[in-house]
Amino acid sequence: MKKKNILKGVLFVGIGASIYGMLATFVKMAYHDGFTTSEVTTSQFLLGIVGLLILNFIQTITSKQKLSSPSSKEVKMLLLAGTSLGCTSLFYYIAVQYINVSIAIVLLMQSVWFSVVVESIITKKLPNARKITSVIIVLVGTVLATNLINMDIELDWHGIFWGLMAAASYTMTMFTSNTLATHLPVFRKSIIMLCGGAVVVFGFLFFAQIGPMYSDGLKSLYLNFTENTEHIHSFNYSIFWTYGFVLALFGTIVPPILFNIGFPNAGLGLGSIVSSLELPVSVTMAFVLLGEKVFFIQWIGIILILFAIVLMNLPSRSEVKSVEFS
């Protein structure tokens, strides 16, 4: 039975990571069709909240036992934590405007070593030799995966900056989602966090697209950050039935559900290894559907990053012995 549960966990985490890895390709396709970052993120979060509300309602009326409800303090903490979720999507999608999807996902995966730094700060302990080695391998793999050596791919510093910002906020999302209100049903917890993320997304919509249309002061303020005024126009509601449903399904509904089912069965270490499937799936999707160039040296870098993730999450000898004796 235990083996069956582990297999089930690996399967769910793997499917969830693969689905999430497809997301950036659909975002890039939405950009090609003239939609803005504000429209993409707004449709994803709005439809995601609606979808989770429906699922939460179904779970509530069909559950044979009373489901846990959050306290007012937990609601505030989850809303605050959800802002990092909104920032991750926003920063990641802005990065995709400037650089290839294959490069953006590599930058997002810098959360692997960001998390090591955050963990060492929180625990006030230096990381062990294996984690340090893994971080070095990730950095070497990143140099290769972004093709910094040959520079056959143009790298816009705007894209690099927003990609690293996405990795930083993604790191915070992982830490908060694994520690806050773990007793809550996944749908209820996800809805509250999405509402927190929606505040960030709606704020960006007002600042970058809607506000500058009606206020010269806001437009002047916005133009201090960018010279691009093409996306200052009325909201294009067709995003909801063209890409919004797919973005919500692949970004805010299905992967979190699969992860929450899969991780308890697979375990955090094995689950983290399997979830790294997001990286090759995202690069492959960008290569197949968008025709992005992916050089051999980049695949070597991607393999190194995947190897570092496996190395970082393998159990130590002491952990293996404790499991054997238990």
Coordinates of C-alpha atoms in Angstrom, one line a residue:
M1 CA 0.0 0.0 0.0
K2 CA 2.9 2.3 0.8
K3 CA 4.5 1.8 -2.6
K4 CA 1.1 2.5 -4.2
N5 CA 0.8 5.8 -2.3
I6 CA 4.3 6.9 -3.3
L7 CA 3.6 6.0 -6.9
K8 CA 0.4 8.0 -6.7
G9 CA 2.2 10.9 -5.2
V10 CA 4.9 10.9 -7.9
L11 CA 2.3 10.7 -10.6
F12 CA 0.3 13.6 -9.3
V13 CA 3.3 15.9 -8.7
G14 CA 4.7 15.0 -12.1
I15 CA 1.5 15.8 -13.9
G16 CA 1.1 19.0 -11.9
A17 CA 4.6 20.2 -12.7
S18 CA 4.2 19.3 -16.4
I19 CA 1.0 21.3 -16.6
Y20 CA 2.5 24.3 -14.8
G21 CA 5.5 24.1 -17.2
M22 CA 3.2 24.7 -20.1
L23 CA 1.9 28.0 -18.7
A24 CA 4.5 30.4 -20.0
T25 CA 4.1 29.2 -23.6
F26 CA 0.4 30.1 -23.5
V27 CA 1.3 33.5 -22.0
K28 CA 3.7 34.1 -24.8
M29 CA 1.0 33.1 -27.3
A30 CA -1.4 35.6 -25.7
Y31 CA 1.2 38.3 -26.1
H32 CA 1.5 37.5 -29.8
D33 CA -2.3 38.0 -30.1
G34 CA -2.0 41.5 -28.6
F35 CA -3.0 40.9 -25.0
T36 CA -1.2 42.7 -22.2
T37 CA 0.4 41.4 -19.0
S38 CA -2.5 43.0 -17.0
E39 CA -5.1 41.2 -19.0
V40 CA -3.3 37.9 -18.8
T41 CA -2.8 38.0 -15.0
T42 CA -6.3 39.5 -14.3
S43 CA -8.1 36.8 -16.3
Q44 CA -6.0 34.0 -14.7
F45 CA -6.7 35.1 -11.2
L46 CA -10.4 36.0 -11.6
L47 CA -11.2 32.8 -13.3
G48 CA -9.0 30.9 -10.9
I49 CA -10.9 32.3 -7.9
V50 CA -14.3 31.5 -9.6
G51 CA -13.1 27.9 -10.3
L52 CA -11.9 27.3 -6.8
L53 CA -15.1 28.8 -5.3
I54 CA -17.1 26.2 -7.3
L55 CA -14.8 23.4 -6.2
N56 CA -14.9 24.5 -2.6
F57 CA -18.8 24.6 -2.7
I58 CA -18.9 21.1 -4.1
Q59 CA -16.4 19.9 -1.5
T60 CA -18.4 21.5 1.3
I61 CA -21.8 20.0 0.4
T62 CA -20.4 16.5 -0.4
S63 CA -18.0 16.2 2.6
K64 CA -19.2 13.8 5.2
Q65 CA -17.3 15.7 7.9
K66 CA -17.1 19.3 8.8
L67 CA -14.2 21.1 7.1
S68 CA -11.8 23.3 9.0
S69 CA -12.3 27.0 8.7
P70 CA -9.5 29.6 9.0
S71 CA -9.3 32.0 12.0
S72 CA -9.2 35.8 11.3
K73 CA -5.5 35.8 12.0
E74 CA -4.9 33.0 9.5
V75 CA -7.0 34.8 6.8
K76 CA -4.8 37.9 7.2
M77 CA -1.6 35.8 7.1
L78 CA -2.8 33.9 4.0
L79 CA -3.8 37.1 2.2
L80 CA -0.4 38.5 2.9
A81 CA 1.3 35.3 1.7
G82 CA -0.9 35.4 -1.4
T83 CA 0.7 38.6 -2.5
S84 CA 3.9 36.7 -3.2
L85 CA 1.8 34.4 -5.4
G86 CA 0.5 37.4 -7.4
C87 CA 4.0 38.8 -7.6
T88 CA 5.4 35.6 -9.0
S89 CA 2.9 35.4 -11.8
L90 CA 3.3 39.1 -12.6
F91 CA 7.1 39.2 -12.5
Y92 CA 7.3 35.9 -14.5
Y93 CA 5.0 37.2 -17.2
I94 CA 6.8 40.5 -17.5
A95 CA 10.0 38.6 -17.9
V96 CA 8.5 36.6 -20.7
Q97 CA 7.9 39.9 -22.6
Y98 CA 11.6 40.5 -22.8
I99 CA 13.2 37.1 -23.0
N100 CA 12.5 33.6 -24.3
V101 CA 10.4 31.2 -22.3
S102 CA 13.3 28.8 -22.1
I103 CA 15.4 31.5 -20.4
A104 CA 12.6 32.7 -18.2
I105 CA 12.0 29.3 -16.7
V106 CA 15.7 28.8 -16.0
L107 CA 15.7 32.1 -14.1
L108 CA 12.6 31.1 -12.2
M109 CA 14.3 27.9 -11.1
Q110 CA 16.9 30.0 -9.3
S111 CA 14.4 29.6 -6.4
V112 CA 16.3 26.4 -5.8
W113 CA 19.3 28.2 -4.3
F114 CA 17.3 31.2 -3.2
S115 CA 15.4 28.8 -0.8
V116 CA 18.8 27.5 0.5
V117 CA 19.8 31.1 1.4
V118 CA 16.4 31.9 3.0
E119 CA 16.5 28.6 5.0
S120 CA 19.9 29.4 6.3
I121 CA 18.8 32.9 7.4
I122 CA 15.7 31.5 9.1
T123 CA 17.5 28.7 10.9
K124 CA 20.7 30.7 11.5
K125 CA 22.7 27.8 10.2
L126 CA 25.1 27.5 7.3
P127 CA 24.0 25.1 4.6
N128 CA 25.8 21.7 4.5
A129 CA 28.4 20.8 1.9
R130 CA 25.9 19.0 -0.3
K131 CA 23.6 22.0 -0.5
I132 CA 26.5 24.3 -1.2
T133 CA 27.7 21.9 -4.0
S134 CA 24.1 21.9 -5.4
V135 CA 24.0 25.7 -5.5
I136 CA 27.3 25.8 -7.3
I137 CA 26.0 23.3 -9.9
V138 CA 22.8 25.3 -10.3
L139 CA 24.8 28.5 -11.0
V140 CA 27.0 26.7 -13.5
G141 CA 24.0 25.1 -15.1
T142 CA 22.3 28.6 -15.3
V143 CA 25.3 30.0 -17.2
L144 CA 25.0 27.2 -19.7
A145 CA 21.2 27.1 -19.9
T146 CA 21.1 30.9 -20.6
N147 CA 23.9 30.5 -23.1
L148 CA 26.0 33.3 -21.5
I149 CA 29.2 31.7 -22.9
N150 CA 28.3 32.0 -26.6
M151 CA 25.6 34.7 -26.4
D152 CA 23.8 33.3 -29.4
I153 CA 20.6 34.4 -27.7
E154 CA 20.0 38.1 -26.9
L155 CA 19.4 38.6 -23.2
D156 CA 17.5 41.8 -22.2
W157 CA 18.5 42.9 -18.7
H158 CA 14.8 43.8 -18.1
G159 CA 13.9 40.1 -18.6
I160 CA 16.8 38.9 -16.4
F161 CA 15.8 41.3 -13.6
W162 CA 12.1 40.4 -13.6
G163 CA 12.9 36.7 -14.0
L164 CA 15.1 36.8 -10.8
M165 CA 12.3 38.8 -9.0
A166 CA 9.9 36.0 -10.0
A167 CA 12.3 33.5 -8.5
A168 CA 12.5 35.5 -5.2
S169 CA 8.7 35.8 -4.8
Y170 CA 8.3 32.1 -5.8
T171 CA 10.7 31.2 -3.0
M172 CA 8.5 33.1 -0.5
T173 CA 5.4 31.5 -1.9
M174 CA 6.9 28.0 -1.3
F175 CA 7.9 28.8 2.2
T176 CA 4.6 30.4 3.2
S177 CA 2.3 27.8 1.6
N178 CA 4.1 24.9 3.3
T179 CA 4.0 26.5 6.8
L180 CA 0.7 28.6 7.0
A181 CA -2.6 27.1 8.0
T182 CA -1.7 23.5 6.9
H183 CA -4.9 22.2 8.5
L184 CA -7.2 23.9 6.0
P185 CA -8.6 22.1 2.9
V186 CA -6.6 22.9 -0.2
F187 CA -9.5 24.8 -1.9
R188 CA -10.2 27.1 1.0
K189 CA -6.5 27.9 1.5
S190 CA -5.9 28.4 -2.2
I191 CA -8.9 30.8 -2.5
I192 CA -7.7 33.1 0.3
M193 CA -4.1 33.1 -1.2
L194 CA -5.5 33.8 -4.6
C195 CA -7.4 36.8 -3.3
G196 CA -4.2 38.2 -1.8
G197 CA -2.5 37.7 -5.2
A198 CA -5.5 39.3 -6.9
V199 CA -4.9 42.5 -5.0
V200 CA -1.4 42.8 -6.5
V201 CA -2.7 41.9 -10.0
F202 CA -5.6 44.4 -9.9
G203 CA -3.2 47.1 -8.6
F204 CA -0.9 46.5 -11.5
L205 CA -3.9 46.6 -13.9
F206 CA -4.9 50.0 -12.6
F207 CA -1.3 51.3 -12.5
A208 CA -0.1 50.0 -15.9
Q209 CA -3.2 50.0 -18.1
I210 CA -6.5 51.5 -16.8
G211 CA -5.3 54.4 -14.6
P212 CA -3.0 56.1 -17.2
M213 CA -6.0 56.2 -19.6
Y214 CA -7.9 58.6 -17.4
S215 CA -5.2 60.4 -15.4
D216 CA -2.3 62.4 -16.9
G217 CA -0.7 62.3 -13.5
L218 CA -0.7 58.5 -13.4
K219 CA 0.4 58.3 -17.0
S220 CA 3.4 60.6 -16.2
L221 CA 4.2 58.5 -13.1
Y222 CA 4.0 55.3 -15.2
L223 CA 6.2 56.6 -17.9
N224 CA 9.0 57.0 -15.4
F225 CA 9.2 53.2 -15.4
T226 CA 8.8 52.5 -19.1
E227 CA 8.5 54.2 -22.5
N228 CA 6.0 51.6 -23.8
T229 CA 2.5 53.0 -24.1
E230 CA 1.0 50.4 -26.4
H231 CA -0.8 48.6 -23.6
I232 CA -2.5 51.7 -22.2
H233 CA -6.0 51.1 -23.5
S234 CA -9.3 49.7 -22.3
F235 CA -9.5 46.2 -21.0
N236 CA -9.9 43.5 -23.7
Y237 CA -12.5 41.2 -22.3
S238 CA -12.0 38.6 -25.0
I239 CA -9.0 37.4 -23.0
F240 CA -11.4 35.5 -20.7
W241 CA -12.7 33.1 -23.4
T242 CA -9.5 32.9 -25.5
Y243 CA -6.7 32.3 -23.0
G244 CA -8.1 33.1 -19.6
F245 CA -9.7 29.6 -19.0
V246 CA -6.5 27.8 -20.0
L247 CA -4.3 30.1 -17.9
A248 CA -6.5 29.7 -14.8
L249 CA -6.8 26.0 -15.2
F250 CA -3.0 25.5 -15.8
G251 CA -1.8 28.1 -13.4
T252 CA -4.1 28.5 -10.4
I253 CA -6.4 25.5 -10.2
V254 CA -5.0 22.1 -11.4
P255 CA -1.3 22.3 -10.3
P256 CA -2.0 23.4 -6.7
I257 CA -4.6 20.6 -6.3
L258 CA -2.3 18.0 -7.8
F259 CA 0.6 19.2 -5.6
N260 CA -1.4 19.1 -2.4
I261 CA -2.5 15.5 -3.2
G262 CA 0.9 14.4 -4.4
F263 CA 3.4 15.9 -2.0
P264 CA 1.9 14.2 1.2
N265 CA 2.2 10.8 -0.6
A266 CA 5.6 11.3 -2.4
G267 CA 7.2 13.3 0.5
L268 CA 8.8 16.7 0.2
G269 CA 12.2 15.5 -1.0
L270 CA 11.0 13.1 -3.8
G271 CA 8.2 15.6 -4.6
S272 CA 10.7 18.4 -5.1
I273 CA 12.7 16.2 -7.5
V274 CA 9.7 15.2 -9.5
S275 CA 8.3 18.8 -9.6
S276 CA 11.5 19.9 -11.4
L277 CA 9.9 18.3 -14.5
E278 CA 8.5 21.8 -15.0
L279 CA 11.9 23.0 -16.4
P280 CA 12.3 20.5 -19.3
V281 CA 8.5 20.6 -20.1
S282 CA 8.5 24.4 -20.3
V283 CA 11.6 24.5 -22.6
T284 CA 10.2 21.7 -24.8
M285 CA 6.9 23.5 -25.2
A286 CA 8.6 26.7 -26.1
F287 CA 10.7 24.9 -28.7
V288 CA 7.7 23.0 -30.2
L289 CA 4.9 25.6 -30.1
L290 CA 6.9 28.9 -30.2
G291 CA 9.9 27.8 -32.3
E292 CA 12.4 29.2 -29.8
K293 CA 16.0 28.2 -30.4
V294 CA 17.3 25.9 -27.7
F295 CA 21.0 25.0 -28.2
F296 CA 22.7 21.8 -27.1
I297 CA 24.7 23.7 -24.5
Q298 CA 21.5 24.9 -22.9
W299 CA 20.2 21.3 -22.6
I300 CA 23.5 20.5 -20.8
G301 CA 22.8 23.4 -18.4
I302 CA 19.2 22.2 -17.8
I303 CA 20.4 18.7 -17.0
L304 CA 22.9 20.2 -14.5
I305 CA 20.1 22.1 -12.8
L306 CA 18.0 19.0 -12.6
F307 CA 20.9 17.0 -11.2
A308 CA 21.5 19.7 -8.6
I309 CA 17.8 19.5 -7.5
V310 CA 18.1 15.7 -7.2
L311 CA 21.3 16.0 -5.2
M312 CA 19.9 18.6 -2.9
N313 CA 16.8 16.5 -2.1
L314 CA 18.3 13.0 -1.7
P315 CA 18.1 11.7 1.9
S316 CA 21.3 11.8 3.9
R317 CA 22.8 8.6 5.4
S318 CA 21.5 9.4 8.8
E319 CA 18.0 9.9 7.4
V320 CA 18.1 6.6 5.6
K321 CA 19.3 4.8 8.7
S322 CA 16.6 6.4 10.9
V323 CA 13.9 5.2 8.3
E324 CA 15.4 1.7 8.3
F325 CA 15.3 1.4 12.1
S326 CA 11.8 2.9 12.4

